[in-house]
Amino acid sequence: MNLKIRNVQQRGDALFFRMTIPEDLRWHYGGKSEISRALRAHDELEARSWARILSVVFKRQFSDLRAGRNVAGIQEGDTIIESLLLGNSPRIIGEVPDAAVFARNTSHSLSMVYAEVRSLGRQSEKSELERGNSVKLLIEWFGDIAIETVTRSMLMEFRDQALCRMPPRMRQQSELKDKSLREIVQIDHERVVSNTTVNNRLAKLKTIFTHAVRYGYIRICPLVDLRIPVEDNFVEGRCVYSHDQLQRMVDGLALYATGRKASRHMRFWIPLIGLYTGARLNEICQLCISDVVCIEGVDCFDINARQRSETFKHVKNRASKRRIPVHPVLEELGFMRFVGHRRSRTDPSRHGTTNLWPKASHHQYKDWRNAMSHWFNVILRPRFLSEDELADHQAGRKTFSFHSLRHTFISQAQNQARMNPRIEMRLCGHMDRFISVVHARYGSDLHPAVLLEELVKLDYGLDLSKVMGRY
């Protein structure tokens, strides 16, 4: 076997993982210039898998050392590696490898396969967190067993006895924090997770088993056709706000137009922008000062995913990158005066990295929308929904959220404004189903003046007297 694999060296029949230690970190490893480990790999496939896993782990270890984390006691072959590989860890170079070390090991634990999938780095942080949580639940239920021992009947048991009986956000409930998963599902909970959540967890787990099939660890994926049917509740589940609800919301926003806290700006403007643009919450929350632009004499929101200095922006898909004209109602309320105030108080060289909203905060896994979503759901929503409407929402009969503003915009655009469907989809950041991808490459994007001509047709008929003239 003559291998050419990154970080793998062959010496006779033995395989070794080798990785150079950065000069500034070598003192942590006793002055060594490289990490060298014997691998439990019999063929090229296994060697490549081990090399990927160890490479990712050691690179993360280097990052931790540079950041001042885990500095004390870090040694080659430390507990991070041992816990990751769960007893299957390759031996440190220097030991005399016996025949058992190089015997083919066909057992791949769930955590080992997950570590290998994670090392590929193909998921966002949020998606990786969700997949990791799903794997943890499976391991907590069955233990860290070999993936080839997992059967379809076991996964059906896990779905029906565990996933379908879990309460929402169970680890955030103080009374459940110290209980095991099996203890938690034995409790008769008032609410359990939805079938959609169960299916999402199964989908995350399926990527692990699909990887195992691809690399020959198992022959077939046992996690096939285990999805639970979900009733299509699009119309009933995603509610649009009524005229009365919107009027109560706008009247309630008057409180934030006169406050002194810096957070008042985002709490006043973001719901109004969502209502008059149909933009998603995270798209609005991550706006920089430079993302409000004037194109051909039309002020626009530039929804993009350009990198910022401290974090990455994020958009849902390619169609989400777009420019939305500022609705005349927003201009009349003083939005452009607010933007001008932010520009004047910020160094022009930092307009592209400074958030438009003072006190905006970024959540590692929920982007920029986390704090604003919490405020909308906990503080604002109870102020403009009636008791009966809140009861319907809490019982799951109807869903009222910030995203309902987007549904309200689309409904109003189609029914009241009767916008051109192509322009309405472009404003909302939806894929244009009327033209092919090839055809879309010809010509430029729709001009802001054309978009504005349709956008001005949108009229909710709201009384804005309580919020007019505040900016």
Coordinates of C-alpha atoms in Angstrom, one line a residue:
M1 CA 0.0 0.0 0.0
N2 CA 1.7 3.2 -1.2
L3 CA -0.4 6.1 0.1
K4 CA -0.3 9.8 -0.7
I5 CA -2.6 11.4 1.9
R6 CA -2.1 14.7 3.6
N7 CA -0.6 14.4 7.1
V8 CA -0.2 10.7 6.7
Q9 CA 3.2 8.9 6.4
Q10 CA 3.7 5.2 5.6
R11 CA 6.6 3.3 7.2
G12 CA 6.5 -0.3 6.0
D13 CA 3.0 -1.6 6.9
A14 CA 2.5 1.0 9.6
L15 CA 0.7 4.4 9.1
F16 CA 1.5 7.5 11.1
F17 CA -0.3 10.9 11.4
R18 CA 2.2 13.8 11.3
M19 CA 1.4 17.5 11.7
T20 CA 3.8 20.4 12.1
I21 CA 3.4 22.4 15.4
P22 CA 3.5 26.2 14.9
E23 CA 6.7 27.7 16.3
D24 CA 5.0 29.9 18.8
L25 CA 3.2 26.9 20.4
R26 CA 6.0 24.3 20.5
W27 CA 6.8 25.1 24.2
H28 CA 3.4 23.7 25.0
Y29 CA 4.4 20.4 23.5
G30 CA 7.8 20.1 25.2
G31 CA 9.7 21.8 22.4
K32 CA 8.6 19.2 19.8
S33 CA 8.4 20.5 16.2
E34 CA 5.7 18.1 15.1
I35 CA 2.9 15.8 16.3
S36 CA 3.3 12.2 15.3
R37 CA 0.9 9.3 16.0
A38 CA 0.5 5.8 14.9
L39 CA -2.8 5.2 13.2
R40 CA -5.3 2.4 13.5
A41 CA -5.8 2.2 9.8
H42 CA -5.6 -0.8 7.6
D43 CA -6.4 0.9 4.3
E44 CA -6.5 4.3 2.5
L45 CA -10.1 5.0 3.4
E46 CA -9.5 4.6 7.2
A47 CA -6.3 6.5 7.1
R48 CA -7.9 9.4 5.3
S49 CA -10.7 9.4 7.9
W50 CA -8.4 9.4 10.9
A51 CA -6.2 12.1 9.4
R52 CA -9.2 14.4 8.9
I53 CA -10.4 13.9 12.4
L54 CA -7.0 14.5 14.1
S55 CA -6.2 17.4 11.8
V56 CA -9.3 19.2 12.9
V57 CA -8.9 18.4 16.6
F58 CA -5.3 19.6 16.7
K59 CA -6.1 22.8 14.7
R60 CA -8.8 23.6 17.3
Q61 CA -6.3 22.9 20.0
F62 CA -3.8 25.3 18.5
S63 CA -6.6 28.0 18.3
D64 CA -7.5 27.4 22.0
L65 CA -3.8 27.8 23.0
R66 CA -3.5 31.1 21.1
A67 CA -6.7 32.3 22.7
G68 CA -5.5 31.4 26.2
R69 CA -7.9 28.5 26.7
N70 CA -6.9 25.1 28.0
V71 CA -3.3 26.3 28.3
A72 CA -2.5 24.4 31.5
G73 CA -1.6 20.7 31.0
I74 CA -2.0 20.6 27.2
Q75 CA 0.1 17.7 26.0
E76 CA 0.2 15.5 22.9
G77 CA -2.4 12.8 23.4
D78 CA -4.4 14.8 26.0
T79 CA -8.0 14.2 27.1
I80 CA -9.5 16.1 24.3
I81 CA -8.2 13.5 21.8
E82 CA -8.9 10.6 24.1
S83 CA -12.5 11.6 24.7
L84 CA -13.1 12.3 21.0
L85 CA -11.9 8.9 19.8
L86 CA -13.5 7.1 22.8
G87 CA -10.9 4.5 23.3
N88 CA -10.1 4.0 19.6
S89 CA -7.4 6.6 19.7
P90 CA -4.2 6.0 17.7
R91 CA -1.1 5.4 19.8
I92 CA 1.4 8.0 20.4
I93 CA 4.6 7.5 18.4
G94 CA 7.3 6.0 20.6
E95 CA 5.3 3.0 21.7
V96 CA 6.0 -0.2 20.1
P97 CA 2.9 -1.0 18.0
D98 CA 1.7 -4.6 18.4
A99 CA -0.2 -6.5 15.7
A100 CA -3.6 -5.6 17.3
V101 CA -3.0 -1.9 16.6
F102 CA -3.0 -2.5 12.9
A103 CA -5.7 -5.1 12.7
R104 CA -8.7 -3.9 10.7
N105 CA -11.2 -2.3 13.1
T106 CA -14.7 -2.3 11.6
S107 CA -16.4 -0.8 14.6
H108 CA -17.2 2.9 14.3
S109 CA -19.0 4.5 17.2
L110 CA -21.7 7.1 16.7
S111 CA -19.5 9.8 18.2
M112 CA -16.6 8.8 16.0
V113 CA -18.6 9.0 12.8
Y114 CA -20.1 12.4 13.9
A115 CA -16.6 13.7 14.6
E116 CA -15.6 12.6 11.1
V117 CA -18.7 14.3 9.5
R118 CA -18.0 17.5 11.5
S119 CA -14.4 17.6 10.4
L120 CA -15.7 18.1 6.8
G121 CA -16.9 21.5 7.8
R122 CA -19.8 21.7 5.3
Q123 CA -22.4 23.1 7.7
S124 CA -23.0 26.5 9.3
E125 CA -22.4 26.8 13.0
K126 CA -26.1 26.8 13.7
S127 CA -26.7 23.7 11.6
E128 CA -23.7 22.0 13.2
L129 CA -25.1 22.7 16.6
E130 CA -28.5 21.3 15.7
R131 CA -26.9 18.1 14.3
G132 CA -24.6 17.8 17.3
N133 CA -27.6 18.0 19.7
S134 CA -29.5 15.4 17.7
V135 CA -26.5 13.0 17.9
K136 CA -26.2 13.7 21.7
L137 CA -29.8 12.7 22.2
L138 CA -29.3 9.5 20.2
I139 CA -26.2 8.6 22.2
E140 CA -27.9 9.5 25.5
W141 CA -30.7 7.1 24.6
F142 CA -28.7 4.1 23.4
G143 CA -25.2 4.9 24.5
D144 CA -22.2 5.5 22.2
I145 CA -22.8 2.2 20.3
A146 CA -21.2 1.1 17.0
I147 CA -23.1 2.6 14.1
E148 CA -23.4 -0.8 12.4
T149 CA -25.5 -2.1 15.3
V150 CA -28.2 0.6 14.9
T151 CA -31.3 -0.9 13.3
R152 CA -34.4 0.6 11.8
S153 CA -36.5 -0.7 14.7
M154 CA -34.2 1.0 17.2
L155 CA -34.5 4.4 15.4
M156 CA -38.3 4.0 15.4
E157 CA -38.2 3.4 19.1
F158 CA -36.0 6.5 19.5
R159 CA -38.4 8.6 17.4
D160 CA -41.6 7.4 19.1
Q161 CA -40.4 7.0 22.7
A162 CA -37.9 9.9 22.9
L163 CA -38.2 12.6 20.3
C164 CA -42.0 12.7 20.2
R165 CA -42.3 12.9 24.0
M166 CA -39.7 15.7 24.6
P167 CA -41.0 19.1 25.8
P168 CA -39.8 22.2 23.9
R169 CA -36.5 23.7 25.2
M170 CA -36.2 21.0 27.8
R171 CA -32.6 21.8 28.8
Q172 CA -33.7 25.4 29.6
Q173 CA -36.2 24.2 32.2
S174 CA -34.6 24.2 35.7
E175 CA -36.6 21.2 36.9
L176 CA -35.4 19.1 33.9
K177 CA -31.7 20.1 33.8
D178 CA -30.5 17.2 36.0
K179 CA -32.8 14.5 34.6
S180 CA -31.8 12.0 32.0
L181 CA -33.6 11.8 28.7
R182 CA -35.4 8.6 29.7
E183 CA -36.6 10.3 32.9
I184 CA -37.8 13.3 31.0
V185 CA -39.9 11.4 28.5
Q186 CA -41.6 9.5 31.3
I187 CA -43.2 12.8 32.5
D188 CA -46.6 13.8 31.2
H189 CA -45.7 17.2 29.6
E190 CA -48.4 19.7 28.8
R191 CA -46.6 20.4 25.5
V192 CA -44.2 18.4 23.4
V193 CA -42.2 19.3 20.4
S194 CA -44.0 19.4 17.0
N195 CA -43.7 16.8 14.3
T196 CA -41.8 19.2 12.2
T197 CA -39.1 19.4 15.0
V198 CA -39.0 15.6 15.2
N199 CA -38.5 15.4 11.4
N200 CA -35.8 18.0 11.5
R201 CA -33.9 16.1 14.1
L202 CA -34.2 12.9 12.1
A203 CA -32.9 14.7 9.0
K204 CA -29.8 15.8 11.0
L205 CA -29.2 12.3 12.1
K206 CA -29.6 11.0 8.6
T207 CA -26.5 12.9 7.4
I208 CA -24.5 10.8 9.9
F209 CA -25.8 7.5 8.5
T210 CA -25.5 8.6 4.9
H211 CA -21.9 9.4 5.6
A212 CA -21.4 5.9 7.1
V213 CA -22.9 4.3 4.0
R214 CA -20.7 6.4 1.7
Y215 CA -17.6 5.3 3.5
G216 CA -18.5 1.7 3.8
Y217 CA -19.1 1.5 7.6
I218 CA -22.7 0.3 7.0
R219 CA -24.4 -1.2 3.9
I220 CA -27.7 0.6 4.0
C221 CA -29.1 3.7 5.9
P222 CA -31.6 2.5 8.5
L223 CA -33.1 6.0 8.8
V224 CA -35.2 6.0 5.7
D225 CA -39.0 6.8 5.5
L226 CA -39.2 7.6 9.2
R227 CA -40.6 11.0 8.8
I228 CA -43.9 11.8 10.6
P229 CA -46.6 13.2 8.3
V230 CA -47.1 16.9 8.9
E231 CA -50.4 18.6 8.1
D232 CA -50.0 21.5 5.8
N233 CA -51.1 24.4 8.0
F234 CA -49.6 27.2 6.0
V235 CA -52.8 29.3 5.8
E236 CA -53.9 28.6 9.4
G237 CA -50.5 28.4 11.0
R238 CA -48.8 31.5 9.6
C239 CA -51.2 34.2 10.3
V240 CA -51.3 37.7 8.8
Y241 CA -52.0 40.6 11.1
S242 CA -55.4 42.3 10.8
H243 CA -55.8 46.0 10.3
D244 CA -56.8 46.4 14.0
Q245 CA -53.7 44.5 15.2
L246 CA -51.4 46.6 13.0
Q247 CA -53.0 49.8 14.3
R248 CA -52.5 48.7 17.9
M249 CA -48.9 47.7 17.1
V250 CA -48.1 51.1 15.5
D251 CA -49.7 53.0 18.4
G252 CA -47.6 50.9 20.8
L253 CA -44.4 51.9 19.0
A254 CA -45.0 55.5 19.9
L255 CA -43.5 54.7 23.3
Y256 CA -40.1 53.9 21.7
A257 CA -40.0 57.0 19.5
T258 CA -39.5 59.2 22.6
G259 CA -37.4 57.0 24.9
R260 CA -33.8 57.7 25.9
K261 CA -32.3 54.3 25.6
A262 CA -30.2 53.6 22.5
S263 CA -32.1 50.4 21.9
R264 CA -35.3 52.5 21.3
H265 CA -34.3 53.1 17.7
M266 CA -34.3 49.5 16.6
R267 CA -37.4 48.8 18.6
F268 CA -39.2 51.6 16.8
W269 CA -38.0 51.2 13.3
I270 CA -37.5 47.4 12.8
P271 CA -41.2 46.4 13.0
L272 CA -42.1 49.3 10.7
I273 CA -39.4 48.3 8.2
G274 CA -40.6 44.7 8.3
L275 CA -44.2 45.9 7.7
Y276 CA -43.3 48.1 4.7
T277 CA -40.6 46.0 3.1
G278 CA -41.5 42.4 3.9
A279 CA -37.8 41.8 4.8
R280 CA -36.8 39.0 7.1
L281 CA -35.9 40.0 10.7
N282 CA -32.3 39.0 10.4
E283 CA -31.9 40.9 7.2
I284 CA -33.1 44.1 8.9
C285 CA -31.1 43.5 12.1
Q286 CA -27.8 43.0 10.4
L287 CA -28.0 46.2 8.3
C288 CA -24.9 48.4 8.4
I289 CA -24.9 52.2 8.0
S290 CA -23.6 51.8 4.4
D291 CA -26.5 49.4 3.6
V292 CA -28.9 52.3 3.2
V293 CA -27.9 53.6 -0.3
C294 CA -29.2 56.0 -2.9
I295 CA -29.4 54.5 -6.4
E296 CA -30.6 56.6 -9.3
G297 CA -32.2 59.0 -6.8
V298 CA -34.1 56.3 -4.9
D299 CA -33.2 55.5 -1.3
C300 CA -32.9 51.7 -0.8
F301 CA -32.1 49.0 1.7
D302 CA -29.2 46.9 0.3
I303 CA -29.7 43.4 1.6
N304 CA -26.3 41.6 1.2
A305 CA -24.0 39.1 2.8
R306 CA -20.8 41.1 2.7
Q307 CA -18.3 40.3 5.4
R308 CA -18.1 42.6 8.4
S309 CA -15.1 43.0 10.6
E310 CA -16.4 41.1 13.6
T311 CA -19.0 38.7 12.1
F312 CA -20.4 37.4 8.9
K313 CA -23.7 38.6 7.5
H314 CA -26.1 35.9 6.4
V315 CA -28.9 35.7 3.8
K316 CA -31.2 32.8 3.3
N317 CA -30.3 32.2 -0.4
R318 CA -29.1 33.8 -3.6
A319 CA -32.4 35.5 -4.3
S320 CA -32.3 37.1 -0.8
K321 CA -29.5 39.5 -2.0
R322 CA -31.5 42.4 -3.2
R323 CA -32.3 46.1 -3.0
I324 CA -35.6 47.3 -1.6
P325 CA -36.7 50.9 -2.0
V326 CA -37.5 52.8 1.2
H327 CA -41.3 53.1 1.3
P328 CA -42.6 56.7 1.3
V329 CA -44.3 56.1 4.7
L330 CA -40.9 55.3 6.3
E331 CA -39.4 58.5 4.8
E332 CA -42.4 60.5 6.0
L333 CA -41.9 59.1 9.5
G334 CA -38.3 60.3 9.4
F335 CA -36.3 57.2 8.7
M336 CA -33.8 58.9 6.4
R337 CA -33.2 61.6 9.1
F338 CA -32.4 58.8 11.5
V339 CA -29.9 57.3 9.0
G340 CA -28.3 60.8 8.4
H341 CA -27.9 61.1 12.2
R342 CA -26.2 57.8 12.4
R343 CA -23.9 58.7 9.5
S344 CA -22.9 62.0 11.1
R345 CA -22.0 60.4 14.4
T346 CA -19.9 57.6 12.8
D347 CA -16.5 57.8 11.1
P348 CA -17.2 57.3 7.4
S349 CA -14.4 54.7 7.2
R350 CA -16.5 52.5 9.6
H351 CA -19.9 52.9 7.9
G352 CA -19.4 49.4 6.3
T353 CA -18.7 47.7 9.6
T354 CA -21.0 49.6 12.0
N355 CA -24.5 48.4 12.6
L356 CA -27.3 50.8 11.7
W357 CA -28.9 50.0 15.1
P358 CA -27.2 51.1 18.3
K359 CA -27.0 48.3 20.9
A360 CA -27.6 45.6 18.2
S361 CA -26.1 42.3 19.4
H362 CA -25.0 39.2 17.5
H363 CA -25.8 35.7 18.7
Q364 CA -23.4 32.9 17.7
Y365 CA -26.0 30.6 16.4
K366 CA -29.0 32.9 15.8
D367 CA -27.3 35.7 13.9
W368 CA -28.5 39.2 14.7
R369 CA -32.2 38.5 15.2
N370 CA -32.1 36.8 18.6
A371 CA -32.5 39.8 21.0
M372 CA -35.0 41.6 18.7
S373 CA -37.1 38.5 18.3
H374 CA -37.2 38.0 22.1
W375 CA -38.3 41.6 22.6
F376 CA -41.0 41.4 20.0
N377 CA -42.4 38.1 21.3
V378 CA -42.2 38.9 25.1
I379 CA -42.7 42.7 25.3
L380 CA -44.3 44.1 22.1
R381 CA -46.7 41.3 21.1
P382 CA -48.6 41.1 24.4
R383 CA -49.2 44.8 24.1
F384 CA -51.1 44.8 20.8
L385 CA -52.7 41.4 20.8
S386 CA -56.0 40.9 22.7
E387 CA -56.3 38.2 25.4
D388 CA -58.2 35.9 23.1
E389 CA -55.6 36.4 20.3
L390 CA -52.8 35.6 22.7
A391 CA -54.6 32.5 24.0
D392 CA -55.0 31.3 20.4
H393 CA -51.3 31.8 19.8
Q394 CA -50.2 30.1 23.1
A395 CA -52.5 27.2 22.3
G396 CA -51.0 26.8 18.9
R397 CA -54.2 27.5 17.0
K398 CA -52.7 30.6 15.4
T399 CA -49.1 31.8 15.1
F400 CA -48.3 35.5 15.5
S401 CA -44.6 36.5 15.3
F402 CA -42.4 39.0 13.6
H403 CA -42.3 36.8 10.5
S404 CA -46.1 37.4 10.3
L405 CA -45.3 40.9 9.2
R406 CA -43.6 39.4 6.1
H407 CA -46.7 37.3 5.5
T408 CA -48.9 40.4 6.0
F409 CA -46.8 42.3 3.5
I410 CA -47.1 39.6 0.9
S411 CA -50.8 39.2 1.4
Q412 CA -51.3 43.0 1.1
A413 CA -49.1 43.2 -2.0
Q414 CA -51.2 40.5 -3.7
N415 CA -54.7 41.5 -2.6
Q416 CA -54.7 45.2 -1.9
A417 CA -51.8 46.6 -4.0
R418 CA -52.1 43.9 -6.7
M419 CA -48.4 44.2 -7.4
N420 CA -46.7 42.7 -10.4
P421 CA -45.9 39.2 -9.2
R422 CA -42.3 39.3 -10.5
I423 CA -41.7 42.6 -8.6
E424 CA -43.4 41.4 -5.5
M425 CA -41.2 38.3 -5.4
R426 CA -38.1 40.4 -6.1
L427 CA -39.0 42.7 -3.2
C428 CA -39.5 39.7 -0.9
G429 CA -36.3 37.9 -2.0
H430 CA -38.1 34.9 -3.5
M431 CA -36.9 33.0 -6.5
D432 CA -38.6 34.2 -9.7
R433 CA -40.5 31.2 -10.9
F434 CA -41.6 33.0 -14.1
I435 CA -38.3 33.0 -15.8
S436 CA -35.4 30.5 -16.2
V437 CA -32.0 30.9 -14.5
V438 CA -30.5 31.3 -18.0
H439 CA -32.9 34.1 -18.9
A440 CA -32.3 35.9 -15.6
R441 CA -28.6 36.3 -16.5
Y442 CA -29.4 38.6 -19.4
G443 CA -29.7 42.2 -18.5
S444 CA -29.4 43.8 -15.1
D445 CA -31.5 43.6 -12.0
L446 CA -34.8 45.5 -11.8
H447 CA -34.2 49.3 -11.4
P448 CA -35.1 50.8 -8.0
A449 CA -37.5 53.2 -9.7
V450 CA -39.4 50.3 -11.2
L451 CA -39.6 48.6 -7.8
L452 CA -40.7 51.8 -6.1
E453 CA -43.5 52.3 -8.6
E454 CA -45.0 49.0 -7.4
L455 CA -44.1 49.4 -3.7
V456 CA -46.0 52.7 -3.3
K457 CA -49.2 50.9 -4.1
L458 CA -48.9 49.2 -0.7
D459 CA -51.2 51.0 1.7
Y460 CA -52.4 49.6 5.0
G461 CA -54.7 52.5 5.8
L462 CA -53.2 53.0 9.2
D463 CA -53.5 56.2 11.4
L464 CA -49.8 57.2 11.9
S465 CA -50.5 60.4 13.9
K466 CA -49.1 59.0 17.2
V467 CA -45.7 58.2 15.6
M468 CA -45.5 61.0 13.1
G469 CA -43.0 63.8 13.7
R470 CA -41.0 61.8 16.3
Y471 CA -37.8 61.7 14.2

